[in-house]
Amino acid sequence: ETCVKVTLLNFTVNQSGLEDQILGIVVGKERPDLQEAKNQLVISMAEMRKTQKELEDKILKLLAESEGDILADENLIVI
């Protein structure tokens, strides 16, 4: 018995997305320094989102494990 898996991908193109792509190409050609700065900002934002998620998870874990008054638990206050 042969089983075939098909993955359907929905590629939607809109005007805004195309404008962003064209702008990126033009900026990359005319001002590569700005393109590099943008790339660094994107990487930095991704790292900050990851850090934020890790901190949120840590806070929620500590809150879930806490017993009694959460204001008395120094581990919850000094994160």
XYZ file of C-alpha atoms in Angstrom, residues 10-55:
46
model
C -0.669 28.995 -0.039
C 1.543 31.655 -1.565
C -0.365 34.890 -1.526
C 1.134 37.904 -3.212
C -0.220 41.327 -2.428
C 0.778 44.823 -3.461
C 2.237 45.750 -0.086
C 4.492 42.692 -0.046
C 5.735 43.403 -3.553
C 6.409 47.047 -2.653
C 8.452 45.930 0.362
C 10.469 43.532 -1.797
C 11.169 46.160 -4.448
C 12.114 48.723 -1.798
C 14.491 46.189 -0.246
C 16.155 45.547 -3.598
C 16.532 49.268 -4.349
C 17.905 50.055 -0.898
C 20.275 47.098 -1.174
C 21.678 48.463 -4.445
C 21.817 52.156 -3.520
C 22.584 52.008 0.211
C 24.010 48.641 1.249
C 24.898 50.148 4.634
C 21.202 50.756 5.330
C 20.338 47.237 4.198
C 22.955 45.803 6.569
C 21.640 47.966 9.428
C 18.110 46.711 8.718
C 19.309 43.111 8.736
C 21.044 43.650 12.081
C 17.872 45.192 13.511
C 15.805 42.219 12.347
C 18.266 39.825 13.996
C 18.308 41.911 17.174
C 14.505 42.003 17.320
C 14.338 38.224 16.918
C 16.810 37.746 19.765
C 14.837 40.152 21.975
C 11.579 38.316 21.236
C 13.267 35.048 22.206
C 14.544 36.581 25.449
C 11.122 38.032 26.202
C 9.471 34.638 25.666
C 12.020 32.938 27.931
C 11.456 35.532 30.679
